[in-house]
């Protein structure tokens, strides 16, 4: 409905800040290439300027790049279909071009926005409670590392926890990644999974965020079926995709980390 359009618009406005372009650029049928610039209003976890970042809301690709890669990236996005630019085998072409200069394709993610017609507080058989920043201080532990981010605690603003006999067993929390949009992450202790807790917490938190006049968004790798399914069960729908090139050192250091890298620079 129209509310979905408003949320799409707000997301596109943020993407336009992040990609140094105009909102209308995401609605064109031809691709757009811009030079990446720093912006104080960009999503807090982005390291700008980008070497190369591709964003698509479905119709085209907006590429924001370091000036010297305009030709490489323009050739790439104008050679292949939009959806194929974000995956192999075509992606190897882009990666090969950048690898010569010490860069590689690093992050690939799908982003979800709520569909207000499908967003309801789903039932939870455990007690749930709305949490605030001060409630998080003892929760910066591995089991809550998708919901909370130790590197940027000051952005963790709101959450919903599920409890059994006073013990926290599930947590959805959000980071104020930009002025208009708060990003949801969720964790459930392994022995409590498959009971609908994640979607109960995600849907409730999304409603809490909307009630505060912000747009909730959710992100995962397209191959993370468990997470994508949670997004959809919780009333979210795919909205945009992004792929980001980083230095080869960044990629190598991430490959050494077996732990969650949800919040290093971009959510997984």
mmCIF file of N, CA and C in Angstrom, residues 83-218:
data_model
loop_
_atom_site.group_PDB
_atom_site.id
_atom_site.type_symbol
_atom_site.label_atom_id
_atom_site.label_comp_id
_atom_site.label_asym_id
_atom_site.label_seq_id
_atom_site.Cartn_x
_atom_site.Cartn_y
_atom_site.Cartn_z
ATOM 1 N N UNK A 83 20.158 -8.480 -12.281
ATOM 2 C CA UNK A 83 20.224 -9.498 -11.225
ATOM 3 C C UNK A 83 21.492 -10.344 -11.322
ATOM 4 N N UNK A 84 22.030 -10.501 -12.541
ATOM 5 C CA UNK A 84 23.231 -11.329 -12.702
ATOM 6 C C UNK A 84 24.509 -10.601 -12.280
ATOM 7 N N UNK A 85 24.438 -9.272 -12.195
ATOM 8 C CA UNK A 85 25.619 -8.508 -11.756
ATOM 9 C C UNK A 85 25.967 -8.775 -10.296
ATOM 10 N N UNK A 86 25.010 -9.320 -9.544
ATOM 11 C CA UNK A 86 25.205 -9.528 -8.112
ATOM 12 C C UNK A 86 25.570 -10.967 -7.773
ATOM 13 N N UNK A 87 25.877 -11.777 -8.758
ATOM 14 C CA UNK A 87 26.179 -13.177 -8.461
ATOM 15 C C UNK A 87 27.143 -13.737 -9.492
ATOM 16 N N UNK A 88 27.715 -14.898 -9.157
ATOM 17 C CA UNK A 88 28.547 -15.595 -10.129
ATOM 18 C C UNK A 88 27.627 -16.200 -11.187
ATOM 19 N N UNK A 89 28.127 -16.423 -12.405
ATOM 20 C CA UNK A 89 29.507 -16.267 -12.852
ATOM 21 C C UNK A 89 29.899 -14.834 -13.233
ATOM 22 N N UNK A 90 28.928 -13.946 -13.480
ATOM 23 C CA UNK A 90 29.286 -12.612 -13.966
ATOM 24 C C UNK A 90 30.161 -11.844 -12.973
ATOM 25 N N UNK A 91 29.865 -12.023 -11.686
ATOM 26 C CA UNK A 91 30.597 -11.307 -10.648
ATOM 27 C C UNK A 91 32.111 -11.526 -10.742
ATOM 28 N N UNK A 92 32.531 -12.682 -11.251
ATOM 29 C CA UNK A 92 33.972 -12.940 -11.392
ATOM 30 C C UNK A 92 34.635 -11.893 -12.293
ATOM 31 N N UNK A 93 33.897 -11.415 -13.275
ATOM 32 C CA UNK A 93 34.438 -10.412 -14.198
ATOM 33 C C UNK A 93 34.804 -9.147 -13.422
ATOM 34 N N UNK A 94 33.896 -8.703 -12.561
ATOM 35 C CA UNK A 94 34.152 -7.510 -11.752
ATOM 36 C C UNK A 94 35.295 -7.774 -10.771
ATOM 37 N N UNK A 95 35.240 -8.922 -10.119
ATOM 38 C CA UNK A 95 36.274 -9.263 -9.139
ATOM 39 C C UNK A 95 37.658 -9.315 -9.793
ATOM 40 N N UNK A 96 37.740 -9.926 -10.976
ATOM 41 C CA UNK A 96 39.036 -10.028 -11.671
ATOM 42 C C UNK A 96 39.601 -8.644 -11.986
ATOM 43 N N UNK A 97 38.716 -7.737 -12.397
ATOM 44 C CA UNK A 97 39.172 -6.385 -12.742
ATOM 45 C C UNK A 97 39.723 -5.669 -11.508
ATOM 46 N N UNK A 98 39.054 -5.835 -10.380
ATOM 47 C CA UNK A 98 39.493 -5.156 -9.161
ATOM 48 C C UNK A 98 40.693 -5.835 -8.504
ATOM 49 N N UNK A 99 40.785 -7.138 -8.676
ATOM 50 C CA UNK A 99 41.857 -7.871 -8.000
ATOM 51 C C UNK A 99 43.246 -7.409 -8.458
ATOM 52 N N UNK A 100 43.318 -6.975 -9.696
ATOM 53 C CA UNK A 100 44.594 -6.461 -10.223
ATOM 54 C C UNK A 100 45.101 -5.281 -9.388
ATOM 55 N N UNK A 101 44.152 -4.538 -8.775
ATOM 56 C CA UNK A 101 44.524 -3.368 -7.970
ATOM 57 C C UNK A 101 44.456 -3.638 -6.467
ATOM 58 N N UNK A 102 44.326 -4.901 -6.087
ATOM 59 C CA UNK A 102 44.317 -5.222 -4.657
ATOM 60 C C UNK A 102 42.970 -5.086 -3.978
ATOM 61 N N UNK A 103 41.885 -5.186 -4.752
ATOM 62 C CA UNK A 103 40.531 -5.142 -4.189
ATOM 63 C C UNK A 103 39.774 -6.398 -4.597
ATOM 64 N N UNK A 104 38.723 -6.731 -3.828
ATOM 65 C CA UNK A 104 37.905 -7.894 -4.165
ATOM 66 C C UNK A 104 36.444 -7.623 -3.807
ATOM 67 N N UNK A 105 35.552 -8.351 -4.463
ATOM 68 C CA UNK A 105 34.143 -8.296 -4.060
ATOM 69 C C UNK A 105 34.065 -8.868 -2.647
ATOM 70 N N UNK A 106 33.399 -8.157 -1.751
ATOM 71 C CA UNK A 106 33.380 -8.582 -0.346
ATOM 72 C C UNK A 106 31.964 -8.856 0.156
ATOM 73 N N UNK A 107 31.159 -7.813 0.291
ATOM 74 C CA UNK A 107 29.834 -7.997 0.881
ATOM 75 C C UNK A 107 28.748 -8.141 -0.180
ATOM 76 N N UNK A 108 27.831 -9.059 0.054
ATOM 77 C CA UNK A 108 26.636 -9.190 -0.792
ATOM 78 C C UNK A 108 25.479 -9.380 0.168
ATOM 79 N N UNK A 109 24.478 -8.535 0.090
ATOM 80 C CA UNK A 109 23.386 -8.644 1.051
ATOM 81 C C UNK A 109 22.056 -8.247 0.444
ATOM 82 N N UNK A 110 21.007 -8.829 1.008
ATOM 83 C CA UNK A 110 19.643 -8.475 0.628
ATOM 84 C C UNK A 110 19.013 -7.746 1.816
ATOM 85 N N UNK A 111 18.297 -6.680 1.515
ATOM 86 C CA UNK A 111 17.678 -5.865 2.560
ATOM 87 C C UNK A 111 16.156 -5.964 2.463
ATOM 88 N N UNK A 112 15.523 -5.970 3.627
ATOM 89 C CA UNK A 112 14.076 -6.151 3.724
ATOM 90 C C UNK A 112 13.439 -4.968 4.443
ATOM 91 N N UNK A 113 12.242 -4.596 3.986
ATOM 92 C CA UNK A 113 11.434 -3.572 4.652
ATOM 93 C C UNK A 113 10.092 -4.192 5.042
ATOM 94 N N UNK A 114 9.446 -3.657 6.085
ATOM 95 C CA UNK A 114 8.174 -4.242 6.507
ATOM 96 C C UNK A 114 7.053 -3.945 5.516
ATOM 97 N N UNK A 115 6.182 -4.922 5.361
ATOM 98 C CA UNK A 115 4.943 -4.731 4.604
ATOM 99 C C UNK A 115 3.852 -4.527 5.657
ATOM 100 N N UNK A 116 3.368 -3.281 5.776
ATOM 101 C CA UNK A 116 2.462 -2.981 6.895
ATOM 102 C C UNK A 116 1.207 -3.844 6.898
ATOM 103 N N UNK A 117 0.781 -4.311 5.734
ATOM 104 C CA UNK A 117 -0.411 -5.167 5.702
ATOM 105 C C UNK A 117 -0.149 -6.515 6.364
ATOM 106 N N UNK A 118 1.109 -6.923 6.413
ATOM 107 C CA UNK A 118 1.447 -8.226 6.984
ATOM 108 C C UNK A 118 2.145 -8.132 8.329
ATOM 109 N N UNK A 119 2.339 -6.927 8.815
ATOM 110 C CA UNK A 119 3.082 -6.766 10.070
ATOM 111 C C UNK A 119 2.139 -6.797 11.260
ATOM 112 N N UNK A 120 2.201 -7.870 12.043
ATOM 113 C CA UNK A 120 1.431 -7.980 13.286
ATOM 114 C C UNK A 120 2.381 -8.521 14.347
ATOM 115 N N UNK A 121 2.068 -8.255 15.611
ATOM 116 C CA UNK A 121 2.886 -8.812 16.695
ATOM 117 C C UNK A 121 2.561 -10.298 16.787
ATOM 118 N N UNK A 122 3.490 -11.130 16.357
ATOM 119 C CA UNK A 122 3.237 -12.578 16.357
ATOM 120 C C UNK A 122 3.268 -13.123 17.782
ATOM 121 N N UNK A 123 2.490 -14.207 18.026
ATOM 122 C CA UNK A 123 2.422 -14.733 19.390
ATOM 123 C C UNK A 123 3.749 -15.335 19.847
ATOM 124 N N UNK A 124 3.997 -15.235 21.158
ATOM 125 C CA UNK A 124 5.200 -15.824 21.746
ATOM 126 C C UNK A 124 4.780 -16.515 23.038
ATOM 127 N N UNK A 125 5.178 -17.781 23.197
ATOM 128 C CA UNK A 125 4.717 -18.490 24.400
ATOM 129 C C UNK A 125 5.551 -18.137 25.634
ATOM 130 N N UNK A 126 6.591 -17.329 25.422
ATOM 131 C CA UNK A 126 7.412 -16.870 26.547
ATOM 132 C C UNK A 126 7.093 -15.414 26.831
ATOM 133 N N UNK A 127 7.442 -14.987 28.035
ATOM 134 C CA UNK A 127 7.222 -13.593 28.397
ATOM 135 C C UNK A 127 8.139 -12.707 27.545
ATOM 136 N N UNK A 128 7.609 -11.605 27.035
ATOM 137 C CA UNK A 128 8.464 -10.674 26.275
ATOM 138 C C UNK A 128 8.453 -9.309 26.945
ATOM 139 N N UNK A 129 9.535 -8.577 26.711
ATOM 140 C CA UNK A 129 9.679 -7.278 27.367
ATOM 141 C C UNK A 129 10.438 -6.338 26.441
ATOM 142 N N UNK A 130 9.997 -5.082 26.359
ATOM 143 C CA UNK A 130 10.722 -4.068 25.582
ATOM 144 C C UNK A 130 11.943 -3.624 26.392
ATOM 145 N N UNK A 131 13.093 -3.554 25.708
ATOM 146 C CA UNK A 131 14.356 -3.203 26.365
ATOM 147 C C UNK A 131 14.935 -1.924 25.760
ATOM 148 N N UNK A 132 15.711 -1.221 26.564
ATOM 149 C CA UNK A 132 16.343 0.022 26.123
ATOM 150 C C UNK A 132 17.855 -0.072 26.317
ATOM 151 N N UNK A 133 18.563 0.950 25.860
ATOM 152 C CA UNK A 133 20.031 0.910 25.865
ATOM 153 C C UNK A 133 20.606 0.464 27.205
ATOM 154 N N UNK A 134 20.042 0.978 28.298
ATOM 155 C CA UNK A 134 20.623 0.653 29.619
ATOM 156 C C UNK A 134 20.448 -0.832 29.969
ATOM 157 N N UNK A 135 19.482 -1.495 29.337
ATOM 158 C CA UNK A 135 19.260 -2.923 29.600
ATOM 159 C C UNK A 135 20.264 -3.812 28.877
ATOM 160 N N UNK A 136 21.011 -3.234 27.932
ATOM 161 C CA UNK A 136 21.920 -4.047 27.103
ATOM 162 C C UNK A 136 23.310 -4.203 27.706
ATOM 163 N N UNK A 137 23.625 -3.431 28.760
ATOM 164 C CA UNK A 137 25.051 -3.312 29.122
ATOM 165 C C UNK A 137 25.739 -4.632 29.445
ATOM 166 N N UNK A 138 25.007 -5.610 29.981
ATOM 167 C CA UNK A 138 25.639 -6.911 30.290
ATOM 168 C C UNK A 138 25.404 -7.949 29.187
ATOM 169 N N UNK A 139 24.888 -7.524 28.040
ATOM 170 C CA UNK A 139 24.492 -8.486 27.001
ATOM 171 C C UNK A 139 25.440 -8.516 25.808
ATOM 172 N N UNK A 140 26.586 -7.829 25.901
ATOM 173 C CA UNK A 140 27.527 -7.840 24.776
ATOM 174 C C UNK A 140 28.359 -9.116 24.835
ATOM 175 N N UNK A 141 27.695 -10.234 24.456
ATOM 176 C CA UNK A 141 28.295 -11.564 24.501
ATOM 177 C C UNK A 141 28.045 -12.234 23.162
ATOM 178 N N UNK A 142 28.794 -13.299 22.917
ATOM 179 C CA UNK A 142 28.713 -13.985 21.617
ATOM 180 C C UNK A 142 27.282 -14.369 21.256
ATOM 181 N N UNK A 143 26.507 -14.827 22.243
ATOM 182 C CA UNK A 143 25.159 -15.341 21.902
ATOM 183 C C UNK A 143 24.193 -14.246 21.448
ATOM 184 N N UNK A 144 24.534 -12.988 21.708
ATOM 185 C CA UNK A 144 23.651 -11.893 21.264
ATOM 186 C C UNK A 144 24.338 -11.021 20.218
ATOM 187 N N UNK A 145 25.302 -11.572 19.491
ATOM 188 C CA UNK A 145 26.139 -10.752 18.602
ATOM 189 C C UNK A 145 25.452 -10.344 17.299
ATOM 190 N N UNK A 146 24.337 -10.979 16.948
ATOM 191 C CA UNK A 146 23.566 -10.501 15.794
ATOM 192 C C UNK A 146 22.633 -9.363 16.196
ATOM 193 N N UNK A 147 22.144 -9.426 17.440
ATOM 194 C CA UNK A 147 21.197 -8.409 17.920
ATOM 195 C C UNK A 147 21.909 -7.125 18.336
ATOM 196 N N UNK A 148 23.088 -7.271 18.926
ATOM 197 C CA UNK A 148 23.820 -6.123 19.464
ATOM 198 C C UNK A 148 25.200 -6.032 18.841
ATOM 199 N N UNK A 149 25.761 -4.831 18.846
ATOM 200 C CA UNK A 149 27.090 -4.640 18.258
ATOM 201 C C UNK A 149 28.006 -3.936 19.249
ATOM 202 N N UNK A 150 28.988 -4.686 19.752
ATOM 203 C CA UNK A 150 29.899 -4.140 20.762
ATOM 204 C C UNK A 150 30.691 -2.935 20.252
ATOM 205 N N UNK A 151 31.040 -2.948 18.946
ATOM 206 C CA UNK A 151 31.847 -1.856 18.401
ATOM 207 C C UNK A 151 31.098 -0.531 18.364
ATOM 208 N N UNK A 152 29.766 -0.612 18.325
ATOM 209 C CA UNK A 152 28.992 0.627 18.243
ATOM 210 C C UNK A 152 27.819 0.571 19.219
ATOM 211 N N UNK A 153 28.151 0.351 20.486
ATOM 212 C CA UNK A 153 27.110 0.226 21.511
ATOM 213 C C UNK A 153 26.169 1.429 21.533
ATOM 214 N N UNK A 154 26.745 2.602 21.231
ATOM 215 C CA UNK A 154 25.937 3.827 21.346
ATOM 216 C C UNK A 154 24.774 3.842 20.356
ATOM 217 N N UNK A 155 24.822 2.975 19.329
ATOM 218 C CA UNK A 155 23.728 2.940 18.349
ATOM 219 C C UNK A 155 22.628 1.943 18.727
ATOM 220 N N UNK A 156 22.905 1.049 19.682
ATOM 221 C CA UNK A 156 21.904 0.045 20.085
ATOM 222 C C UNK A 156 20.863 0.725 20.977
ATOM 223 N N UNK A 157 19.683 0.947 20.420
ATOM 224 C CA UNK A 157 18.729 1.831 21.101
ATOM 225 C C UNK A 157 17.495 1.152 21.672
ATOM 226 N N UNK A 158 17.118 0.004 21.114
ATOM 227 C CA UNK A 158 15.810 -0.553 21.465
ATOM 228 C C UNK A 158 15.825 -2.048 21.179
ATOM 229 N N UNK A 159 15.101 -2.814 21.998
ATOM 230 C CA UNK A 159 15.036 -4.252 21.752
ATOM 231 C C UNK A 159 13.773 -4.859 22.335
ATOM 232 N N UNK A 160 13.558 -6.129 22.006
ATOM 233 C CA UNK A 160 12.507 -6.914 22.664
ATOM 234 C C UNK A 160 13.146 -8.247 23.038
ATOM 235 N N UNK A 161 13.054 -8.591 24.329
ATOM 236 C CA UNK A 161 13.632 -9.848 24.801
ATOM 237 C C UNK A 161 12.539 -10.857 25.118
ATOM 238 N N UNK A 162 12.876 -12.149 25.007
ATOM 239 C CA UNK A 162 11.978 -13.234 25.436
ATOM 240 C C UNK A 162 12.639 -13.924 26.625
ATOM 241 N N UNK A 163 11.850 -14.241 27.633
ATOM 242 C CA UNK A 163 12.378 -14.775 28.884
ATOM 243 C C UNK A 163 11.659 -16.045 29.297
ATOM 244 N N UNK A 164 12.437 -16.995 29.828
ATOM 245 C CA UNK A 164 11.843 -18.139 30.510
ATOM 246 C C UNK A 164 12.332 -18.103 31.950
ATOM 247 N N UNK A 165 11.401 -17.985 32.874
ATOM 248 C CA UNK A 165 11.733 -17.893 34.308
ATOM 249 C C UNK A 165 12.822 -16.839 34.559
ATOM 250 N N UNK A 166 12.690 -15.708 33.913
ATOM 251 C CA UNK A 166 13.628 -14.617 34.159
ATOM 252 C C UNK A 166 14.943 -14.704 33.389
ATOM 253 N N UNK A 167 15.152 -15.790 32.646
ATOM 254 C CA UNK A 167 16.394 -15.929 31.867
ATOM 255 C C UNK A 167 16.142 -15.503 30.422
ATOM 256 N N UNK A 168 17.011 -14.638 29.903
ATOM 257 C CA UNK A 168 16.867 -14.180 28.517
ATOM 258 C C UNK A 168 17.174 -15.339 27.570
ATOM 259 N N UNK A 169 16.219 -15.658 26.692
ATOM 260 C CA UNK A 169 16.418 -16.791 25.760
ATOM 261 C C UNK A 169 16.377 -16.349 24.298
ATOM 262 N N UNK A 170 15.907 -15.130 24.052
ATOM 263 C CA UNK A 170 15.876 -14.591 22.687
ATOM 264 C C UNK A 170 15.919 -13.082 22.752
ATOM 265 N N UNK A 171 16.574 -12.481 21.759
ATOM 266 C CA UNK A 171 16.686 -11.021 21.760
ATOM 267 C C UNK A 171 16.682 -10.496 20.325
ATOM 268 N N UNK A 172 15.761 -9.589 20.061
ATOM 269 C CA UNK A 172 15.817 -8.788 18.823
ATOM 270 C C UNK A 172 16.159 -7.378 19.282
ATOM 271 N N UNK A 173 17.129 -6.766 18.621
ATOM 272 C CA UNK A 173 17.487 -5.391 18.986
ATOM 273 C C UNK A 173 17.796 -4.629 17.712
ATOM 274 N N UNK A 174 17.823 -3.315 17.823
ATOM 275 C CA UNK A 174 18.075 -2.524 16.615
ATOM 276 C C UNK A 174 19.092 -1.447 16.886
ATOM 277 N N UNK A 175 19.817 -1.122 15.816
ATOM 278 C CA UNK A 175 20.810 -0.054 15.892
ATOM 279 C C UNK A 175 20.308 1.127 15.071
ATOM 280 N N UNK A 176 20.528 2.313 15.608
ATOM 281 C CA UNK A 176 20.098 3.550 14.939
ATOM 282 C C UNK A 176 21.152 3.880 13.884
ATOM 283 N N UNK A 177 21.100 3.151 12.772
ATOM 284 C CA UNK A 177 22.159 3.251 11.767
ATOM 285 C C UNK A 177 22.104 4.539 10.964
ATOM 286 N N UNK A 178 20.939 5.184 10.958
ATOM 287 C CA UNK A 178 20.839 6.499 10.339
ATOM 288 C C UNK A 178 19.641 7.197 10.973
ATOM 289 N N UNK A 179 19.407 8.433 10.597
ATOM 290 C CA UNK A 179 18.395 9.223 11.309
ATOM 291 C C UNK A 179 16.978 8.690 11.118
ATOM 292 N N UNK A 180 16.731 8.067 9.971
ATOM 293 C CA UNK A 180 15.358 7.651 9.669
ATOM 294 C C UNK A 180 15.121 6.148 9.813
ATOM 295 N N UNK A 181 16.210 5.351 9.819
ATOM 296 C CA UNK A 181 16.055 3.896 9.717
ATOM 297 C C UNK A 181 16.869 3.175 10.790
ATOM 298 N N UNK A 182 16.230 2.204 11.438
ATOM 299 C CA UNK A 182 16.888 1.406 12.466
ATOM 300 C C UNK A 182 16.937 -0.049 11.997
ATOM 301 N N UNK A 183 18.104 -0.655 12.131
ATOM 302 C CA UNK A 183 18.308 -2.010 11.616
ATOM 303 C C UNK A 183 18.127 -3.070 12.704
ATOM 304 N N UNK A 184 17.325 -4.080 12.402
ATOM 305 C CA UNK A 184 17.029 -5.160 13.355
ATOM 306 C C UNK A 184 17.993 -6.338 13.178
ATOM 307 N N UNK A 185 18.473 -6.845 14.317
ATOM 308 C CA UNK A 185 19.208 -8.111 14.342
ATOM 309 C C UNK A 185 18.570 -8.984 15.413
ATOM 310 N N UNK A 186 18.679 -10.298 15.277
ATOM 311 C CA UNK A 186 17.986 -11.175 16.237
ATOM 312 C C UNK A 186 18.816 -12.419 16.540
ATOM 313 N N UNK A 187 18.766 -12.847 17.795
ATOM 314 C CA UNK A 187 19.415 -14.093 18.228
ATOM 315 C C UNK A 187 18.466 -14.843 19.149
ATOM 316 N N UNK A 188 18.461 -16.173 19.013
ATOM 317 C CA UNK A 188 17.701 -17.034 19.923
ATOM 318 C C UNK A 188 18.651 -18.142 20.367
ATOM 319 N N UNK A 189 18.670 -18.440 21.654
ATOM 320 C CA UNK A 189 19.539 -19.518 22.146
ATOM 321 C C UNK A 189 19.187 -20.827 21.431
ATOM 322 N N UNK A 190 20.222 -21.617 21.126
ATOM 323 C CA UNK A 190 20.024 -22.764 20.219
ATOM 324 C C UNK A 190 18.941 -23.726 20.687
ATOM 325 N N UNK A 191 18.847 -23.957 21.995
ATOM 326 C CA UNK A 191 17.855 -24.941 22.464
ATOM 327 C C UNK A 191 16.419 -24.422 22.409
ATOM 328 N N UNK A 192 16.250 -23.136 22.068
ATOM 329 C CA UNK A 192 14.903 -22.562 21.991
ATOM 330 C C UNK A 192 14.473 -22.248 20.558
ATOM 331 N N UNK A 193 15.264 -22.668 19.580
ATOM 332 C CA UNK A 193 14.930 -22.349 18.191
ATOM 333 C C UNK A 193 13.777 -23.206 17.676
ATOM 334 N N UNK A 194 13.259 -22.829 16.521
ATOM 335 C CA UNK A 194 12.152 -23.541 15.866
ATOM 336 C C UNK A 194 10.842 -23.468 16.659
ATOM 337 N N UNK A 195 10.713 -22.421 17.480
ATOM 338 C CA UNK A 195 9.454 -22.240 18.226
ATOM 339 C C UNK A 195 8.777 -20.918 17.864
ATOM 340 N N UNK A 196 9.303 -20.251 16.820
ATOM 341 C CA UNK A 196 8.686 -18.984 16.416
ATOM 342 C C UNK A 196 9.100 -17.793 17.255
ATOM 343 N N UNK A 197 10.137 -17.974 18.088
ATOM 344 C CA UNK A 197 10.556 -16.863 18.958
ATOM 345 C C UNK A 197 11.163 -15.727 18.130
ATOM 346 N N UNK A 198 12.018 -16.072 17.163
ATOM 347 C CA UNK A 198 12.685 -15.028 16.371
ATOM 348 C C UNK A 198 11.671 -14.124 15.671
ATOM 349 N N UNK A 199 10.659 -14.747 15.048
ATOM 350 C CA UNK A 199 9.689 -13.919 14.323
ATOM 351 C C UNK A 199 8.774 -13.151 15.278
ATOM 352 N N UNK A 200 8.487 -13.730 16.449
ATOM 353 C CA UNK A 200 7.692 -12.984 17.447
ATOM 354 C C UNK A 200 8.453 -11.731 17.884
ATOM 355 N N UNK A 201 9.757 -11.890 18.149
ATOM 356 C CA UNK A 201 10.555 -10.746 18.609
ATOM 357 C C UNK A 201 10.784 -9.733 17.493
ATOM 358 N N UNK A 202 11.064 -10.234 16.279
ATOM 359 C CA UNK A 202 11.328 -9.335 15.148
ATOM 360 C C UNK A 202 10.086 -8.502 14.826
ATOM 361 N N UNK A 203 8.925 -9.152 14.781
ATOM 362 C CA UNK A 203 7.691 -8.427 14.431
ATOM 363 C C UNK A 203 7.342 -7.402 15.505
ATOM 364 N N UNK A 204 7.506 -7.790 16.778
ATOM 365 C CA UNK A 204 7.191 -6.848 17.861
ATOM 366 C C UNK A 204 8.133 -5.654 17.849
ATOM 367 N N UNK A 205 9.419 -5.924 17.616
ATOM 368 C CA UNK A 205 10.385 -4.821 17.578
ATOM 369 C C UNK A 205 10.099 -3.897 16.393
ATOM 370 N N UNK A 206 9.740 -4.477 15.245
ATOM 371 C CA UNK A 206 9.423 -3.656 14.068
ATOM 372 C C UNK A 206 8.284 -2.682 14.387
ATOM 373 N N UNK A 207 7.270 -3.167 15.096
ATOM 374 C CA UNK A 207 6.131 -2.316 15.463
ATOM 375 C C UNK A 207 6.573 -1.214 16.440
ATOM 376 N N UNK A 208 7.434 -1.585 17.406
ATOM 377 C CA UNK A 208 7.971 -0.587 18.358
ATOM 378 C C UNK A 208 8.743 0.509 17.615
ATOM 379 N N UNK A 209 9.502 0.101 16.595
ATOM 380 C CA UNK A 209 10.299 1.067 15.822
ATOM 381 C C UNK A 209 9.375 2.006 15.042
ATOM 382 N N UNK A 210 8.362 1.433 14.376
ATOM 383 C CA UNK A 210 7.404 2.240 13.604
ATOM 384 C C UNK A 210 6.672 3.218 14.533
ATOM 385 N N UNK A 211 6.333 2.738 15.726
ATOM 386 C CA UNK A 211 5.642 3.606 16.692
ATOM 387 C C UNK A 211 6.500 4.781 17.133
ATOM 388 N N UNK A 212 7.812 4.664 16.947
ATOM 389 C CA UNK A 212 8.717 5.769 17.280
ATOM 390 C C UNK A 212 9.047 6.616 16.050
ATOM 391 N N UNK A 213 8.315 6.381 14.963
ATOM 392 C CA UNK A 213 8.472 7.220 13.777
ATOM 393 C C UNK A 213 9.686 6.891 12.926
ATOM 394 N N UNK A 214 10.256 5.684 13.122
ATOM 395 C CA UNK A 214 11.413 5.273 12.323
ATOM 396 C C UNK A 214 11.018 4.105 11.416
ATOM 397 N N UNK A 215 11.856 3.837 10.422
ATOM 398 C CA UNK A 215 11.615 2.713 9.513
ATOM 399 C C UNK A 215 12.531 1.554 9.925
ATOM 400 N N UNK A 216 11.938 0.390 10.266
ATOM 401 C CA UNK A 216 12.779 -0.759 10.570
ATOM 402 C C UNK A 216 13.272 -1.404 9.280
ATOM 403 N N UNK A 217 14.531 -1.837 9.258
ATOM 404 C CA UNK A 217 14.996 -2.631 8.125
ATOM 405 C C UNK A 217 15.791 -3.821 8.623
ATOM 406 N N UNK A 218 15.919 -4.804 7.743
ATOM 407 C CA UNK A 218 16.471 -6.113 8.113
ATOM 408 C C UNK A 218 17.370 -6.532 6.974
#
